[in-house]
Coordinates of C-alpha atoms in Angstrom, one line a residue:
X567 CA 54.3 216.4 41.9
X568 CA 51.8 219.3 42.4
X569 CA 51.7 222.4 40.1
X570 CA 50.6 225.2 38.8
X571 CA 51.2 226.8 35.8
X572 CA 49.8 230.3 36.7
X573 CA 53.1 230.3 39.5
X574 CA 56.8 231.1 37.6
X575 CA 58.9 230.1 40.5
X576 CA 57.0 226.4 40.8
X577 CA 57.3 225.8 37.0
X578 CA 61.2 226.3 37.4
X579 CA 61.5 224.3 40.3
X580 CA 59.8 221.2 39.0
X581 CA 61.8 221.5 35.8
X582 CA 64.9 221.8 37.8
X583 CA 64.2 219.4 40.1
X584 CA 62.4 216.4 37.7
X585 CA 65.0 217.0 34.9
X586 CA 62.7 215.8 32.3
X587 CA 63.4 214.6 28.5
X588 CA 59.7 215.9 27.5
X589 CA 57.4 218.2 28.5
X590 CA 54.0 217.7 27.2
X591 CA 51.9 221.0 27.9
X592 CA 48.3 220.3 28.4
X593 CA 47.5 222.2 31.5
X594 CA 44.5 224.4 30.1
X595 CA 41.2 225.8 31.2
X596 CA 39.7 224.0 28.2
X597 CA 35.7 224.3 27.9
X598 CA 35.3 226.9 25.4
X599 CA 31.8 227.8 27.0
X600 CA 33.5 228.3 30.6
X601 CA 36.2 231.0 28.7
X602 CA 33.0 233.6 27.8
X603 CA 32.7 233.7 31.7
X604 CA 36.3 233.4 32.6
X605 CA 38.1 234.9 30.4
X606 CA 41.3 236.8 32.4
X607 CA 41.6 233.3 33.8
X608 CA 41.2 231.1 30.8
X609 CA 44.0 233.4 29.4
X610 CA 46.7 233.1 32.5
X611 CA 46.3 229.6 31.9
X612 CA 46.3 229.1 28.8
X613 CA 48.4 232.2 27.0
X614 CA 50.6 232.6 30.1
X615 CA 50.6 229.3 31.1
X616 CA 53.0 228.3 27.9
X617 CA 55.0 230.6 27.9
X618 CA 55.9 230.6 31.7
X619 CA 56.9 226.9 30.8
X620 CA 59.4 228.5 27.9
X621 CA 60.7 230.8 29.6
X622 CA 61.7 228.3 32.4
X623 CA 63.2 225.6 29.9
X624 CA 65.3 229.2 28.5
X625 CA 66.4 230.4 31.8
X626 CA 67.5 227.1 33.1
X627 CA 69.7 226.6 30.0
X628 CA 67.9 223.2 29.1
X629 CA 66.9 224.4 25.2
X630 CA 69.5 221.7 24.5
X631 CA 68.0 219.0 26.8
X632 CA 64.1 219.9 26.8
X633 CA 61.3 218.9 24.0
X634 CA 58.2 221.0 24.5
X635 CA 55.4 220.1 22.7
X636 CA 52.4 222.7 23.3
X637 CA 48.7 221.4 23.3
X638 CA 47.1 223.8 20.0
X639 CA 42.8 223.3 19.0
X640 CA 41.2 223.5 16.4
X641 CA 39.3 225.9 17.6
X642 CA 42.1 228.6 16.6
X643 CA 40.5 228.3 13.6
X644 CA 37.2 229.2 14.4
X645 CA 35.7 231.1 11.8
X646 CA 36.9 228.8 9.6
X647 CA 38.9 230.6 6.4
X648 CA 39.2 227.5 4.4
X649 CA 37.9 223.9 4.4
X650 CA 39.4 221.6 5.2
X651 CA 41.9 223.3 7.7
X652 CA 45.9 223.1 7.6
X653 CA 48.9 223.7 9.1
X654 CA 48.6 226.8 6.5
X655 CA 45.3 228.0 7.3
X656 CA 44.7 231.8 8.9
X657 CA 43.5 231.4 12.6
X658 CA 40.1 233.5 13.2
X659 CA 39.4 232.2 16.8
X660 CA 35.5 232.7 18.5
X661 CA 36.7 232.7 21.9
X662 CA 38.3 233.9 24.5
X663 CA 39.4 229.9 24.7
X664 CA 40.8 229.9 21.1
X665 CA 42.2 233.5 21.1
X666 CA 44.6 232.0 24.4
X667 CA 45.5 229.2 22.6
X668 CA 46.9 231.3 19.4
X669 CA 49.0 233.1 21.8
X670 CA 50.1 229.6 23.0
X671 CA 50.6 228.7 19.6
X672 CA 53.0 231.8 18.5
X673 CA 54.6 232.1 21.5
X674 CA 55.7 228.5 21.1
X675 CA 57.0 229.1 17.7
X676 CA 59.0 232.3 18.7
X677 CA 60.9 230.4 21.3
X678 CA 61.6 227.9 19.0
X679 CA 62.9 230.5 16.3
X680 CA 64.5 232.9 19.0
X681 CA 66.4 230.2 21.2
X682 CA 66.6 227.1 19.4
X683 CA 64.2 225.1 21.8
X684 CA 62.8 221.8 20.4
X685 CA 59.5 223.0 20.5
X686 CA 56.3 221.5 18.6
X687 CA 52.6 223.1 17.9
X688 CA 50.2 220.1 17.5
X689 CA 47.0 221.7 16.7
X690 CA 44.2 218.8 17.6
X691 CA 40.7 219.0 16.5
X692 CA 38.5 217.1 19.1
X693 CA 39.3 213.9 20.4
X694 CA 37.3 211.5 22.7
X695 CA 37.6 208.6 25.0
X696 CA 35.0 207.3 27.8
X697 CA 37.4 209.7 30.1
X698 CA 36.4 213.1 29.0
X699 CA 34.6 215.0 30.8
X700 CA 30.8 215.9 31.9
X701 CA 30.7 218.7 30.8
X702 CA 31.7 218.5 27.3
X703 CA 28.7 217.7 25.0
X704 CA 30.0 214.3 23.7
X705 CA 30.5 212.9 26.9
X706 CA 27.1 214.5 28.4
X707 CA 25.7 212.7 24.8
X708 CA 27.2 209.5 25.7
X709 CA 26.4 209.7 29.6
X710 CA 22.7 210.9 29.1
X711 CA 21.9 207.9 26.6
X712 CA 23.4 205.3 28.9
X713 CA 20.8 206.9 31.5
X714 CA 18.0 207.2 29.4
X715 CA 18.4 203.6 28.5
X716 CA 18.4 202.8 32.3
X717 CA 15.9 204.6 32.7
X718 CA 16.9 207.1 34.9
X719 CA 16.6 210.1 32.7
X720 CA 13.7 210.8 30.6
X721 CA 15.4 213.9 28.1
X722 CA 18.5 215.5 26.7
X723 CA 18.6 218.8 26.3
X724 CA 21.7 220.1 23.8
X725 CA 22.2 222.9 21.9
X726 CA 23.3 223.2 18.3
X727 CA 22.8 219.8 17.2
X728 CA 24.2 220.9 13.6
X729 CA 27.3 221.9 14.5
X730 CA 30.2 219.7 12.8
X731 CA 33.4 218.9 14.2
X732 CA 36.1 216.5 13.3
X733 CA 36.4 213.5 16.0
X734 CA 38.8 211.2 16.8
X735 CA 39.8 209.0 19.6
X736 CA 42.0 210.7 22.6
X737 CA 44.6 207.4 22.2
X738 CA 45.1 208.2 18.8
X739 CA 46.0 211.6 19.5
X740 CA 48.1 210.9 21.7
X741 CA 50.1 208.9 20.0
X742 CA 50.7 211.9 17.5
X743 CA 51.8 214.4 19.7
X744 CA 54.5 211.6 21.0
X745 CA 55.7 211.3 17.1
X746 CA 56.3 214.9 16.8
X747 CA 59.2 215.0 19.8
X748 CA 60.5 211.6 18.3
X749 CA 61.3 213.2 15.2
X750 CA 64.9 215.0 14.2
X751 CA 62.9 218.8 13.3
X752 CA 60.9 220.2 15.4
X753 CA 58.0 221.3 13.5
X754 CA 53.7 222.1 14.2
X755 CA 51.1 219.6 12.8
X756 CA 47.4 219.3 12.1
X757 CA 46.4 216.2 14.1
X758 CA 42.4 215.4 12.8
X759 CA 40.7 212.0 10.9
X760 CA 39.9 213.8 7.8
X761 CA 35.7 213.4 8.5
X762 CA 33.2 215.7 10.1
X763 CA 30.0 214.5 11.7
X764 CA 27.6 217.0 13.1
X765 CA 26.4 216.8 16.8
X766 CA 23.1 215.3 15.2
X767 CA 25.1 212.3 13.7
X768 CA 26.8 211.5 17.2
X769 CA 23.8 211.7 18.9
X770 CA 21.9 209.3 16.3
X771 CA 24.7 206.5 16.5
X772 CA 25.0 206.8 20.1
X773 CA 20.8 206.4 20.9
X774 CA 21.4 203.7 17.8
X775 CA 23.7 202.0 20.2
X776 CA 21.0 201.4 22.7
X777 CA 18.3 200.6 20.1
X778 CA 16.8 204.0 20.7
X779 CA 15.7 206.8 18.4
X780 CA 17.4 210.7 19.1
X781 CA 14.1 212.5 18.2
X782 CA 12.3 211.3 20.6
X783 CA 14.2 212.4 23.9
X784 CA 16.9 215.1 22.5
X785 CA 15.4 218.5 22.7
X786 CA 17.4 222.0 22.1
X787 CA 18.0 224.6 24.5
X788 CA 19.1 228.1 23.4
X789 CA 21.5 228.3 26.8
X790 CA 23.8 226.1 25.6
X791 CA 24.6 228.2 22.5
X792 CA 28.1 230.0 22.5
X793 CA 28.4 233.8 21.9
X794 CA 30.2 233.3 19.1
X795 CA 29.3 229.7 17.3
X796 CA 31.6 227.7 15.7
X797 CA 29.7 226.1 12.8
X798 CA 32.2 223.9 11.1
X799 CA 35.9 222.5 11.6
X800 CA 37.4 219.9 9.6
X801 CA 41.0 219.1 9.2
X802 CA 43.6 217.9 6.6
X803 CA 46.2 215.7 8.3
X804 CA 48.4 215.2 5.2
X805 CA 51.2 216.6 6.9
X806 CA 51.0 214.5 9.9
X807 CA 50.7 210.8 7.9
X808 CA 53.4 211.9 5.5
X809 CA 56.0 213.0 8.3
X810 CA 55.2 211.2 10.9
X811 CA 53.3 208.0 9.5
X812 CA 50.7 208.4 11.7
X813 CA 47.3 206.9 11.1
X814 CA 44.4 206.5 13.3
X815 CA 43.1 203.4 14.3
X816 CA 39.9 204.0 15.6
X817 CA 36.9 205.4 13.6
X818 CA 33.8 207.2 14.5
X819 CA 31.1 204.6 14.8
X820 CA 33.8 202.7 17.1
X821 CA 34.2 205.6 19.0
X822 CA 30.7 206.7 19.6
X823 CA 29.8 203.1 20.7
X824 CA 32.7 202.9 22.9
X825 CA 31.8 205.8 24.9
X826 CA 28.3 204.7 25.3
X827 CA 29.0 201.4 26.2
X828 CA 31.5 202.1 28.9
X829 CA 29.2 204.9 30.3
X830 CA 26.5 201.8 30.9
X831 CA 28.8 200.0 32.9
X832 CA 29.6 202.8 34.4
X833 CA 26.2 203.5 35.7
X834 CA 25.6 200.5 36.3
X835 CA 28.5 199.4 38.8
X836 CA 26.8 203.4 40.6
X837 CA 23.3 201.8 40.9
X838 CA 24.7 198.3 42.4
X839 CA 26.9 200.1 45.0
X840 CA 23.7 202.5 45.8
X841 CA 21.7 199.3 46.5

């Protein structure tokens, strides 16, 4: 099925016609950098987008049959208030990304509240795999060491290599947000490992994978710094373990390798069909 959540009529349609069980919304223009320069858009999707799937469960009279779940960031937080960050924590969000996303995150709630639609907030602090994109920096971390060990690239150029975030592995999270439309209340939850690395330390274990040393081929260039930085983001997933019983499974290190490792082969298999 094709779709698009900026389009009301479609979104009713598909519902209507698939006559699904769960609806997982993670249709988002997502790269917080790419919101700064598209910000009407980033907000169509990502505000608009939610609640265009809402009001589609509401006006087909499935808030009895449907469980939403709606894809929430840590980056809501932004300006962080408190550390480490809960389900309780004030939202202060640094772009136009996070800003859409609260909307997505309250508008969810309000549905919930106003028409008794099993409807779930998972708020997700950054989580991996070797499938994330290009264009994020742990991917372009993980893709640019596998070249530079190739030898096909000669440099990495990031910007604010002290910048700390909370990573996980995608599978993980995934997982979670499957728990919270398995369970009998529908509630929001902090989905997040607990540990903060800086952009530094995933750079150093993923050169470390290769046997190669960060300082000499990461350099910093002041384009790739936001408008509006986000320093620091750590979560407390209490709530989730307690509730839910969720865990995750893989760690950092694990993750970091894994990425780098399957960007190698990945290159590789590219360079034996060139030749």
């Amino acid at each position: 099925h094709y779709g698009d959540v900026t389009d009301s009529l479609m979104i009713i349609n598909l519902i209507r016609k698939v006559k699904p069980n769960e609806i997982y919304n993670l249709s988002a223009q997502s790269h917080v950098a790419v919101s700064f320069q598209i910000p009407e858009y980033t907000a169509n999707v990502d505000a608009l987008g939610c609640l265009r799937i809402l009001e589609a469960i509401k006006s087909l009279n499935l808030t009895k049959k449907i469980k939403f779940y709606q894809a929430g960031t840590s980056e809501m937080f932004g300006k962080v208030q408190e550390v480490p960050q809960t389900e309780k924590t004030p939202f202060y969000p640094r772009s136009p990304y996070g800003v859409a996303k609260v909307y997505g995150y309250w508008i969810t709630i309000n549905y919930r509240e106003s028409y008794d639609i099993f409807a779930c907030n998972g708020i997700l602090f950054n989580h991996e795999s070797p499938l994330r994109g290009l264009e994020f920096v742990t991917r372009k971390i993980t893709d640019g060491v596998a070249r530079i060990k190739l030898g096909i690239q000669n440099e990495l150029l990031l910007g604010n290599l002290e910048a700390k975030r909370d990573w996980g592995f995608a599978g993980d999270f995934v997982h979670a947000m499957w728990l919270m439309l398995q369970t009998d209340k529908p509630d929001d939850y902090v989905i997040a490992t607990g540990e903060q690395h800086s952009v530094r330390d995933f750079c150093e274990i993923a050169f470390g994978t290769v046997g190669l040393n960060l300082e000499d081929y990461v350099g910093v260039d002041p384009r790739f710094y936001r408008p509006a930085e986000v320093e620091t983001l750590l979560g407390d997933p209490g709530k989730a373990k307690t509730e839910l019983g969720w865990e995750p499974q893989v760690t950092f290190e694990q993750l970091v390798t894994m990425m780098v490792e399957e960007d190698i082969k990945r290159i590789e298999r590219e360079i034996k069909l060139e030749s």
